[in-house]
PDB file of C-alpha atoms in Angstrom:
ATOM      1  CA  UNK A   1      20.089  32.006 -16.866  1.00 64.00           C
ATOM      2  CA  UNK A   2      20.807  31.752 -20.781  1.00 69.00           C
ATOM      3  CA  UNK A   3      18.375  32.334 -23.256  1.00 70.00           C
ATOM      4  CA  UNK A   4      17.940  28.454 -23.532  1.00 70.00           C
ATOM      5  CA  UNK A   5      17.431  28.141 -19.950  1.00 68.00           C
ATOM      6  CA  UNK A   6      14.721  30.558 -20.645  1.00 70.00           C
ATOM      7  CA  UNK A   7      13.103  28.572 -22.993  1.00 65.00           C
ATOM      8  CA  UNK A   8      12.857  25.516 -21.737  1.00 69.00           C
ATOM      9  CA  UNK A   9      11.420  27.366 -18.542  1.00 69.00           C
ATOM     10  CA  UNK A  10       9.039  28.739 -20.556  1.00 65.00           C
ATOM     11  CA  UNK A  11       8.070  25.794 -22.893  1.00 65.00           C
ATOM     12  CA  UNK A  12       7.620  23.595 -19.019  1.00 59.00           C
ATOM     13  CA  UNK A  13       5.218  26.564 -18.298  1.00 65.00           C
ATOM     14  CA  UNK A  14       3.563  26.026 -21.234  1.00 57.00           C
ATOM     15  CA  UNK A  15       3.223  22.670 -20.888  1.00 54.00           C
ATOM     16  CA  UNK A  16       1.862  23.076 -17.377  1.00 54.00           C
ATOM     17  CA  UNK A  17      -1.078  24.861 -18.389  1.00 57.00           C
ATOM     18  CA  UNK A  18      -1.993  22.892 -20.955  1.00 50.00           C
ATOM     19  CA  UNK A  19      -1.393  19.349 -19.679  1.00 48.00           C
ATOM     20  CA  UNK A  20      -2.347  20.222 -15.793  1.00 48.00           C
ATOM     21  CA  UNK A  21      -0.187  17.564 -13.860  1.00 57.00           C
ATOM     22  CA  UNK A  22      -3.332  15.224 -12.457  1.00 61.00           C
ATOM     23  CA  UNK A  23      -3.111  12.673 -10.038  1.00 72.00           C
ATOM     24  CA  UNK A  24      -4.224   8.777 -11.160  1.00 77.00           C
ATOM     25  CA  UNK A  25      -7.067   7.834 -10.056  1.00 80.00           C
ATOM     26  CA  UNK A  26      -8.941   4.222  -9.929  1.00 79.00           C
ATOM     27  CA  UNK A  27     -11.510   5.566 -12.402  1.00 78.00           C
ATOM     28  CA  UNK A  28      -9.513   6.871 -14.914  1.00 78.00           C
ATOM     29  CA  UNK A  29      -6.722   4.302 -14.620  1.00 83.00           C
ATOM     30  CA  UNK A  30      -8.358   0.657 -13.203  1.00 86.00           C
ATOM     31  CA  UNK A  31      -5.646  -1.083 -13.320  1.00 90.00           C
ATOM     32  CA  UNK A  32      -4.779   0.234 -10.345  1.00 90.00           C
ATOM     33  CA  UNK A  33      -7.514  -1.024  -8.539  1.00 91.00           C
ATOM     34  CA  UNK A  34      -6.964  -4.440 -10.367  1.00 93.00           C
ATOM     35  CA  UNK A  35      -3.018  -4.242  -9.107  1.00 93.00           C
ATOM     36  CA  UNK A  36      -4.361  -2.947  -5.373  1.00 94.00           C
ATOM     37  CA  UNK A  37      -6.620  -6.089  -5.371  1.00 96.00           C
ATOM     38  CA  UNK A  38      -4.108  -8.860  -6.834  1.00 96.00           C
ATOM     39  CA  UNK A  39      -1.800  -7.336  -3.989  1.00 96.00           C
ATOM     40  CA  UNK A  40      -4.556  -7.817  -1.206  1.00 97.00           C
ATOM     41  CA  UNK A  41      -5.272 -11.586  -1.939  1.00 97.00           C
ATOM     42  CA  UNK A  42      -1.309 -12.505  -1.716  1.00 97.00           C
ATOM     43  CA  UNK A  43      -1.465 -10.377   1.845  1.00 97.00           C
ATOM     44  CA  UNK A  44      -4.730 -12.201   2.505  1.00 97.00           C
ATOM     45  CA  UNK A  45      -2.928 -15.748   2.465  1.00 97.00           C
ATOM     46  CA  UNK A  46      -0.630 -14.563   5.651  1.00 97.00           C
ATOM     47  CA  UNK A  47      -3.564 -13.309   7.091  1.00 97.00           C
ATOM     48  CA  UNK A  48      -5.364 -16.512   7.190  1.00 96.00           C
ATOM     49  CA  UNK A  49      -2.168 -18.275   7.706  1.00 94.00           C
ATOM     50  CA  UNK A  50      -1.969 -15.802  11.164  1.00 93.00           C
ATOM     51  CA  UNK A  51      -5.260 -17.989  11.771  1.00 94.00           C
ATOM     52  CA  UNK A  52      -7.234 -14.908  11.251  1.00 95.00           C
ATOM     53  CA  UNK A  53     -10.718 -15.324   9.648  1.00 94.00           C
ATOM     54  CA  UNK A  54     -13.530 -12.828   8.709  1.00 93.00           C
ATOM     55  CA  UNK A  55     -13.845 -10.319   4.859  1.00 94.00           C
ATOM     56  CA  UNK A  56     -10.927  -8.260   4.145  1.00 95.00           C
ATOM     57  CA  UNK A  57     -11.160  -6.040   1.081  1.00 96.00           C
ATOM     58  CA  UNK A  58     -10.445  -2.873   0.001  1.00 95.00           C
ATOM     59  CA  UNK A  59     -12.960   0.033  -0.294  1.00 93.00           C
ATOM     60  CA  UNK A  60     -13.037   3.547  -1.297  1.00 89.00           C
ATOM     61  CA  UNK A  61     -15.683   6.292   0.063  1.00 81.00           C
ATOM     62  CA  UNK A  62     -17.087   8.740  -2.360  1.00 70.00           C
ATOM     63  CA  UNK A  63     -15.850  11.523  -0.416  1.00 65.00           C
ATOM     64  CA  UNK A  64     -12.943  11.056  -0.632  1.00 62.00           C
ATOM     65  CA  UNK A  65     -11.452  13.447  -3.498  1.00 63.00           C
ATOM     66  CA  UNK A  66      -7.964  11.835  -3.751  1.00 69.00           C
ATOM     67  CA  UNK A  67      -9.031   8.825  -4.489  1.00 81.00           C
ATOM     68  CA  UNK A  68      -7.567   6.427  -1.745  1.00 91.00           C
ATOM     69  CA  UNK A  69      -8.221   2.673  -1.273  1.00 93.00           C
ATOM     70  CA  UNK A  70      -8.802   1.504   2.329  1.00 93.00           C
ATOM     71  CA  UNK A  71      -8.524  -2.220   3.841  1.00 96.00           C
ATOM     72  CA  UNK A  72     -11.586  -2.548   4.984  1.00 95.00           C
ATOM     73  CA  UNK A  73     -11.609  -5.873   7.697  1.00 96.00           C
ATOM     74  CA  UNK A  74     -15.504  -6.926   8.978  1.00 95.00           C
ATOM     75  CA  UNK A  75     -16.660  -3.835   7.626  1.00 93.00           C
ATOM     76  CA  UNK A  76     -14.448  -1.601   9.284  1.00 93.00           C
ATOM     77  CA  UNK A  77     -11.653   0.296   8.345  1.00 90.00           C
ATOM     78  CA  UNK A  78      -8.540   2.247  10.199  1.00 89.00           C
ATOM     79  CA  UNK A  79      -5.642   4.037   8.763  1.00 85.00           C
ATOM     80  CA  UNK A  80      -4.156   6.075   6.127  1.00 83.00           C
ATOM     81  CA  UNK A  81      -5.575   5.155   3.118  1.00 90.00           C
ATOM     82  CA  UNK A  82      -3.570   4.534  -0.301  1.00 92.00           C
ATOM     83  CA  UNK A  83      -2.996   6.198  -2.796  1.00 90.00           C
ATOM     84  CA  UNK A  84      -4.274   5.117  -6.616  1.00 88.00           C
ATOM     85  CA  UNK A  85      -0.553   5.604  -7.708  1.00 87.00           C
ATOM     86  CA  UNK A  86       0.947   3.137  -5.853  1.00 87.00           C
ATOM     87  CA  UNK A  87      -0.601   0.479  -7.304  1.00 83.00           C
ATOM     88  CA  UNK A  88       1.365   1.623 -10.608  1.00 85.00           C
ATOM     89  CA  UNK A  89       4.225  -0.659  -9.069  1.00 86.00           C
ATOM     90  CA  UNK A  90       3.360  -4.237  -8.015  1.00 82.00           C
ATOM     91  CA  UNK A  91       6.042  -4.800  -5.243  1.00 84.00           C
ATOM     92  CA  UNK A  92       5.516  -1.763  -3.827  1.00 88.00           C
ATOM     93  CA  UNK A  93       1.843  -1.564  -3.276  1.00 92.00           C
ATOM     94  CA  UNK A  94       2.244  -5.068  -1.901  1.00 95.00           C
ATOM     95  CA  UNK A  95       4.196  -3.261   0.771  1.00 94.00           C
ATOM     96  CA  UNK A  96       1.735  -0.920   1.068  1.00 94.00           C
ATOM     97  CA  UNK A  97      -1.149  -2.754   1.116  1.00 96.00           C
ATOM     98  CA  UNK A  98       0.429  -5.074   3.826  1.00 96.00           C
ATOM     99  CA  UNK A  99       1.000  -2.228   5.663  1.00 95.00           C
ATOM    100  CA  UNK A 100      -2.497  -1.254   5.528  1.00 96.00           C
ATOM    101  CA  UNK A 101      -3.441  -4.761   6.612  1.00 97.00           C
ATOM    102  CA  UNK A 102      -1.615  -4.669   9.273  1.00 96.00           C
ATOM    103  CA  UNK A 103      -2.635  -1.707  10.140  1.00 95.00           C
ATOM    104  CA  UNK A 104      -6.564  -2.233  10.155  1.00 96.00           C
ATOM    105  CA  UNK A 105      -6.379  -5.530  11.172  1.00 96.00           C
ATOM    106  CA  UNK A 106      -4.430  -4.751  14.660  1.00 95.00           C
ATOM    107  CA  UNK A 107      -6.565  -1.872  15.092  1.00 95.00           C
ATOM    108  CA  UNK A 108      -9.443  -4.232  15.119  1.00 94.00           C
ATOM    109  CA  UNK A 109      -8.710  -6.885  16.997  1.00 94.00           C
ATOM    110  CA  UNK A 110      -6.313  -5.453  19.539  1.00 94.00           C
ATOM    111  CA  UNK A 111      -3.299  -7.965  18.836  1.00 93.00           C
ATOM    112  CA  UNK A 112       0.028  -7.817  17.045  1.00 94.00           C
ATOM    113  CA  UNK A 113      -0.590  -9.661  13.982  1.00 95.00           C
ATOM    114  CA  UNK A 114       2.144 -11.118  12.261  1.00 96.00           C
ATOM    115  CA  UNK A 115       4.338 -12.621  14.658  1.00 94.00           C
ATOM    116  CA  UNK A 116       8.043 -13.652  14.275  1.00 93.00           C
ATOM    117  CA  UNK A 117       7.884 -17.506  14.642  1.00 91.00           C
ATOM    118  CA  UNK A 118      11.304 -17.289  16.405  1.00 90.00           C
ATOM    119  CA  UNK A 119      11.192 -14.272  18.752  1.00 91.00           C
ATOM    120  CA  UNK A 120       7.462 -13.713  19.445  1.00 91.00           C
ATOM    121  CA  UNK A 121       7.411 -10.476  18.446  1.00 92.00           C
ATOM    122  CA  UNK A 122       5.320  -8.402  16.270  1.00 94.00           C
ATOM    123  CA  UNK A 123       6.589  -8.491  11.873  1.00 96.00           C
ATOM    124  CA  UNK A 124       6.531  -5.420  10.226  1.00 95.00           C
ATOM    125  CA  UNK A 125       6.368  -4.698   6.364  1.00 95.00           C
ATOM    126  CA  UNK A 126       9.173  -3.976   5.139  1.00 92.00           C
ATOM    127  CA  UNK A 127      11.419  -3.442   1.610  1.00 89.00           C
ATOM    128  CA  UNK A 128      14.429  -5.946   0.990  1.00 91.00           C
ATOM    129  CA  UNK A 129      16.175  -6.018  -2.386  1.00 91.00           C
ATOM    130  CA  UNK A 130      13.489  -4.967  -4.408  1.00 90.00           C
ATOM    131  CA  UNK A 131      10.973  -7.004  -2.410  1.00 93.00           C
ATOM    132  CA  UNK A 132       8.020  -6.575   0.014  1.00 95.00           C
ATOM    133  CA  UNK A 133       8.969  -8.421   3.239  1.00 96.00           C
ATOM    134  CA  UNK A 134       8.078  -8.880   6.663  1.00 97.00           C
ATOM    135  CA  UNK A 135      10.567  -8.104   9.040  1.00 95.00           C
ATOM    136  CA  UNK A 136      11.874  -8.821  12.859  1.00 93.00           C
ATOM    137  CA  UNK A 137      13.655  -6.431  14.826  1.00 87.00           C
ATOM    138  CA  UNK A 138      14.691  -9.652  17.148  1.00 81.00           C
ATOM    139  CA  UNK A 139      18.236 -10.015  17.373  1.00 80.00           C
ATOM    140  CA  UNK A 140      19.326  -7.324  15.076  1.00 80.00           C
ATOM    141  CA  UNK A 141      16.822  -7.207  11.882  1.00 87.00           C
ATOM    142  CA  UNK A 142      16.404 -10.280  10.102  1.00 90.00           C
ATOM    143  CA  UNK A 143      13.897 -10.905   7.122  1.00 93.00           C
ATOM    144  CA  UNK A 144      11.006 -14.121   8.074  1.00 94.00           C
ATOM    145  CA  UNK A 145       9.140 -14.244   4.936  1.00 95.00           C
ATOM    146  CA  UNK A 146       8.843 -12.496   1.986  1.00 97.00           C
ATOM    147  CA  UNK A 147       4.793 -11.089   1.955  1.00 97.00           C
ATOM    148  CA  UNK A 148       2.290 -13.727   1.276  1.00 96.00           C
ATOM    149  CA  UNK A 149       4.891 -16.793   1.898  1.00 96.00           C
ATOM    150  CA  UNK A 150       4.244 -16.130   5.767  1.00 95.00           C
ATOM    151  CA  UNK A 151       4.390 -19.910   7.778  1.00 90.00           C
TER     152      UNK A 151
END
């Protein structure tokens, strides 16, 4: 290592100590939250489109020191959690929170929810150029709907 190698290791040391790398969180950053929410009400339209009724929001518990949403469905919950930074990017946290959706939601009411139209079998979130998307893994992988256009 050079003695400019050195430096620069030393000045990112530096740096370390004084600006602590810290995690977002929806109180210090609320756009976040705002992003996490906006993403939950274009989810919410397949949901109800999927015929399925009752509250869905998302929730956090005080506990919780990292600072994770949860889809919360008729007051209860399931899952993962996720994390405040995804909402920092709008497509992805609408895969996310789809995801999470899906997740809670299945948990719930013991069901596959979405269903491919075509095959009858259960959608799954997924990530298609740039996009959230719910895909079938009927007849190879094909795309049905990007999330929240769900028929």
């Amino acid at each position: 290592m050079d003695s400019e190698e050195r430096a620069e290791q030393a000045e990112d040391e530096l740096m370390g100590r004084i600006y602590p790398a810290v995690e977002p969180t929806f109180a210090l950053e609320p756009r976040l939250w705002t992003t996490l929410e906006r993403a939950l009400e274009v989810v919410e339209r397949d949901v109800r489109t999927g015929g399925i009724t009752g509250t869905l929001r998302l929730t956090t518990h005080e506990e919780d020191s990292r600072s994770l949403a949860w889809v919360e469905f008729q007051g209860r919950y399931h899952g993962n959690g996720i994390p405040a930074n995804a909402g920092s990017d709008p497509q992805g946290v609408l895969w996310e929170v789809a995801d999470a959706v899906q997740e809670t939601i299945m948990a719930l009411i013991w069901r596959v929810w979405p269903v491919c139209a075509t095959h009858d079998r259960g959608l799954h979130a997924g990530w298609e150029h740039g996009m959230a998307v719910w895909r079938c893994a009927g007849d190879g992988t094909h795309t049905a709907a990007p999330v929240g256009e769900l028929s």
